[in-house]
Amino acid sequence: MKIDLAQVKALLLTDRQADRVVPPTGFTASLTLFSAGVMAFLAVFALALSLATGRLADRWGNELARTATVRISAPEGQMAAQTAAALRVLETTAGVDRARALTDEEQAALLAPWFGPGLPISDLPIPRLIEVIETSDGFDADGLRLRLSAEVPGAMLDDHTRWRQPLVRAASRLRLLGWVSLILIGAAVGAMITLAANAALAANAQVISVLRLVGAQDTYIAHAFVRRFTLRALSGACVGMVLGCGAILLLPSAQIEGGFLTGLGFQGWHWIWPLIIPLLAAAVAFVATRLAAQRTLKDMP
């Protein structure tokens, strides 16, 4: 079904005679406004969830894809020597941009969420960690493992693959779930508005019969219903969108300590996306009401 500019202009222009065809109050008006507002409110959160998981998947993929960790487990007297040997191996490995051993303070900070601050690293047999940053071409993980096992017996390479892939896959599926939710919300809006339009058409059957007797065309009658229900859906969705954006603003801002749950809001130009929700609700209402009106008017004697 095509929607041209003339149809859009006709929806926006006031036509008091046509507006009298559809009752301005009643349960159909309340149902349309309420359903559009609630669905727009939920659509804002579904959109925020989808965009946030997209950012999360990209961040996990980019940050973990070019990093690796070498863990060295050795007696206290051999730890420094094996760490130095592992660093020499990494410096001569193709695809390794840089490598450095984490300090005791950095390792204590990594363990602080589980063991609390002030952990005595020097008194505990904790492995030494080496952070490895890859080049854009990457390195041969299997070959590097063989070199480390031969030259540094206590070294183990973790290229984060087993951690990165499940996390990115989970985030991508959650993003897909957000878009599917938006589609289902749009379908629910269309169904609710179709029911409301059918009820309004049935309640005004006598008025429609009189209009036909005085020469009104079905297109004129259908336009009156389409216009009223489209504007109702637009106004209700605007209210729901504003309330949804206000609720998003009340969420905690993105923080490293809070993880994913503190970054569910919109960021930057993504705040433009919620403005599209009322327009989509109006488009769904336009199509649903027009189809319902054409079908109902065709069946009326």
XYZ file of C-alpha atoms in Angstrom:
301
model
C 0.000 0.000 0.000
C 1.495 3.305 -1.128
C 1.507 6.420 1.059
C 2.105 9.642 -0.877
C 2.592 13.191 0.343
C -0.975 14.137 -0.539
C -2.312 11.506 1.852
C -0.001 12.697 4.601
C -1.070 16.303 4.033
C -4.722 15.275 4.149
C -4.165 13.614 7.509
C -2.670 16.774 8.989
C -5.257 19.229 7.654
C -8.342 19.770 9.779
C -11.615 18.465 8.323
C -14.346 19.100 10.878
C -17.081 17.539 8.810
C -15.095 14.341 8.401
C -14.126 14.373 12.074
C -17.797 14.221 13.056
C -18.049 10.780 11.475
C -15.843 9.289 14.189
C -16.848 9.886 17.813
C -14.104 11.899 19.568
C -14.592 10.049 22.842
C -15.471 6.542 23.886
C -13.621 3.330 24.545
C -12.148 3.191 21.021
C -10.369 6.509 21.578
C -9.114 5.422 24.993
C -8.046 2.031 23.657
C -6.082 3.581 20.798
C -4.367 6.191 22.947
C -3.564 3.725 25.728
C -2.270 0.939 23.477
C -0.145 3.331 21.407
C 1.296 4.974 24.518
C 2.108 1.705 26.281
C 3.626 0.122 23.191
C 5.727 3.212 22.492
C 6.973 3.140 26.087
C 7.980 -0.516 25.707
C 9.457 0.149 22.271
C 11.826 2.728 23.764
C 13.219 0.117 26.159
C 13.408 -2.556 23.448
C 15.288 -0.104 21.228
C 17.621 0.892 24.065
C 18.303 -2.783 24.828
C 19.046 -3.570 21.194
C 21.413 -0.610 20.761
C 23.152 -1.260 24.100
C 23.774 -4.923 23.305
C 25.072 -3.893 19.899
C 27.595 -1.583 21.549
C 28.464 -4.333 24.007
C 29.065 -6.903 21.278
C 31.249 -4.479 19.348
C 33.252 -3.554 22.445
C 33.792 -7.152 23.485
C 34.728 -8.142 19.956
C 37.160 -5.256 19.441
C 38.783 -5.231 22.872
C 39.190 -8.967 23.360
C 39.990 -9.863 19.766
C 43.434 -8.211 19.824
C 44.460 -9.181 23.344
C 45.824 -12.310 24.922
C 47.254 -13.312 28.290
C 50.253 -15.427 29.216
C 50.042 -16.972 32.669
C 53.300 -18.100 34.296
C 53.240 -20.538 37.193
C 56.663 -21.196 38.684
C 58.405 -21.435 42.054
C 59.173 -18.098 43.677
C 62.855 -18.280 42.822
C 62.169 -18.940 39.127
C 59.259 -16.567 38.560
C 61.366 -13.576 37.451
C 63.535 -15.653 35.114
C 60.585 -17.374 33.445
C 58.777 -14.056 33.091
C 61.778 -12.541 31.362
C 62.111 -15.611 29.109
C 58.437 -15.397 28.148
C 58.795 -11.710 27.321
C 61.774 -12.488 25.067
C 59.743 -15.113 23.232
C 56.869 -12.682 22.760
C 59.170 -9.924 21.509
C 60.397 -12.201 18.712
C 56.952 -13.539 17.779
C 55.420 -12.269 14.551
C 52.046 -10.663 15.089
C 52.711 -9.486 18.653
C 52.631 -5.701 18.882
C 53.719 -5.414 22.513
C 53.779 -7.413 25.712
C 54.296 -6.455 29.334
C 54.099 -8.149 32.709
C 51.433 -6.824 35.044
C 52.647 -5.270 38.258
C 51.644 -6.527 41.699
C 49.311 -3.540 42.074
C 47.554 -4.327 38.783
C 47.108 -7.981 39.676
C 45.798 -6.993 43.101
C 43.283 -4.696 41.392
C 42.114 -7.593 39.213
C 41.547 -9.775 42.269
C 40.021 -7.029 44.431
C 36.379 -7.685 43.349
C 36.667 -11.223 44.730
C 39.134 -10.914 47.619
C 38.777 -7.264 48.561
C 41.409 -4.515 48.628
C 44.796 -4.905 50.247
C 45.416 -8.455 49.062
C 49.049 -9.418 49.911
C 50.149 -10.528 46.450
C 53.758 -11.057 47.483
C 52.740 -13.550 50.173
C 50.527 -15.677 47.911
C 51.544 -18.140 45.169
C 49.730 -16.211 42.446
C 50.825 -16.696 38.811
C 52.402 -13.796 36.992
C 50.304 -12.405 34.148
C 51.656 -10.961 30.902
C 49.388 -8.811 28.757
C 49.842 -9.403 25.037
C 48.568 -6.969 22.384
C 48.340 -8.295 18.844
C 48.945 -6.462 15.600
C 46.172 -6.151 13.046
C 47.406 -9.364 11.390
C 47.433 -11.332 14.666
C 49.742 -14.169 15.640
C 49.752 -17.943 15.359
C 48.365 -19.031 18.739
C 49.239 -22.711 18.288
C 52.795 -21.923 17.227
C 53.269 -19.547 20.153
C 52.014 -22.189 22.586
C 54.597 -24.645 21.271
C 57.424 -22.101 21.654
C 56.348 -21.221 25.179
C 56.054 -24.856 26.235
C 59.563 -25.507 24.928
C 61.311 -22.406 26.310
C 59.132 -21.462 29.295
C 57.671 -24.631 30.841
C 55.520 -22.747 33.318
C 53.836 -20.470 30.732
C 50.297 -20.918 29.368
C 48.741 -18.809 26.606
C 45.099 -17.729 26.743
C 43.952 -15.941 23.569
C 40.491 -15.228 25.087
C 38.703 -17.134 22.311
C 36.715 -19.313 24.695
C 35.587 -16.186 26.556
C 35.070 -13.821 23.642
C 32.995 -15.937 21.292
C 30.232 -16.943 23.760
C 29.950 -13.364 25.048
C 29.747 -11.835 21.581
C 27.281 -14.504 20.479
C 25.082 -13.891 23.527
C 25.143 -10.125 22.987
C 24.296 -10.529 19.303
C 21.338 -12.765 20.115
C 20.138 -10.308 22.727
C 20.337 -7.533 20.143
C 18.300 -9.671 17.737
C 15.764 -10.262 20.508
C 15.424 -6.491 20.902
C 14.641 -6.002 17.197
C 12.188 -8.912 17.242
C 10.497 -7.298 20.243
C 10.112 -4.069 18.267
C 8.462 -5.964 15.414
C 6.095 -7.724 17.829
C 5.255 -4.402 19.480
C 4.393 -2.950 16.067
C 2.218 -5.964 15.286
C 0.435 -5.603 18.635
C -0.242 -1.923 17.942
C -1.664 -2.809 14.541
C -3.912 -5.489 16.039
C -5.224 -3.224 18.788
C -5.920 -0.364 16.402
C -7.626 -2.729 13.951
C -9.957 -3.910 16.731
C -10.670 -0.334 17.790
C -11.343 0.748 14.196
C -13.679 -2.193 13.585
C -15.567 -1.358 16.778
C -15.877 2.300 15.768
C -17.081 1.370 12.292
C -19.666 -1.029 13.700
C -20.867 1.549 16.243
C -21.335 4.123 13.479
C -23.043 1.838 10.976
C -26.194 3.957 10.953
C -24.215 7.166 10.490
C -22.316 5.580 7.611
C -25.601 4.523 5.983
C -26.924 8.085 6.204
C -23.704 9.467 4.747
C -24.027 7.095 1.821
C -27.599 8.204 1.248
C -26.546 11.851 1.001
C -23.838 10.964 -1.502
C -20.682 10.462 0.588
C -18.153 8.143 -1.026
C -16.597 5.247 0.863
C -13.176 6.819 0.366
C -14.366 9.957 2.204
C -15.781 7.892 5.080
C -12.678 5.719 5.288
C -10.462 8.810 5.312
C -12.332 10.164 8.337
C -11.617 6.996 10.333
C -8.044 6.740 9.091
C -7.291 10.331 10.032
C -8.796 10.102 13.514
C -7.101 6.827 14.468
C -3.743 7.828 12.948
C -3.659 11.042 14.961
C -4.738 9.173 18.099
C -1.925 6.680 17.666
C 0.555 9.477 16.971
C -0.397 11.463 20.062
C -0.465 8.402 22.320
C 2.886 7.197 21.003
C 4.408 10.641 21.567
C 3.377 10.547 25.217
C 4.678 6.999 25.649
C 7.944 7.875 23.905
C 8.524 10.889 26.151
C 7.806 8.843 29.284
C 10.085 6.059 28.043
C 12.944 8.465 27.355
C 12.443 9.987 30.801
C 12.687 6.531 32.362
C 15.848 5.821 30.337
C 17.403 9.036 31.679
C 16.798 7.800 35.223
C 18.867 4.671 34.621
C 22.468 4.660 35.918
C 25.019 5.891 33.422
C 27.536 3.509 31.901
C 30.229 2.540 34.412
C 32.968 -0.048 34.257
C 32.182 -1.192 37.797
C 28.529 -1.734 37.013
C 29.104 -3.600 33.773
C 26.427 -4.028 31.162
C 23.432 -3.169 33.381
C 24.565 0.455 33.770
C 24.866 1.123 30.037
C 21.323 0.517 28.798
C 20.626 4.133 27.849
C 21.023 5.867 24.513
C 24.361 7.445 23.672
C 25.128 10.305 21.301
C 23.096 10.440 18.122
C 21.202 7.284 19.159
C 18.783 9.617 20.953
C 17.328 10.334 17.509
C 15.973 6.796 17.216
C 13.152 7.181 19.806
C 11.755 10.072 17.766
C 10.980 7.613 14.981
C 8.733 5.482 17.223
C 5.666 7.812 17.089
C 6.017 8.081 13.311
C 6.116 4.299 13.013
C 3.070 4.012 15.294
C 1.213 6.493 13.103
C 2.196 4.572 9.961
C 1.003 1.295 11.494
C -2.258 2.952 12.531
C -2.715 4.401 9.048
C -2.305 1.050 7.316
C -4.317 -0.930 9.880
C -7.227 1.515 9.943
C -7.329 1.889 6.168
C -7.448 -1.868 5.640
C -10.099 -2.281 8.341
C -12.223 0.559 6.922
C -12.027 -0.721 3.347
C -12.936 -4.235 4.394
C -15.785 -3.180 6.674
C -17.292 -0.657 4.263
C -17.164 -3.230 1.474
C -19.129 -5.700 3.585
C -21.754 -3.156 4.680
C -24.982 -3.210 2.677
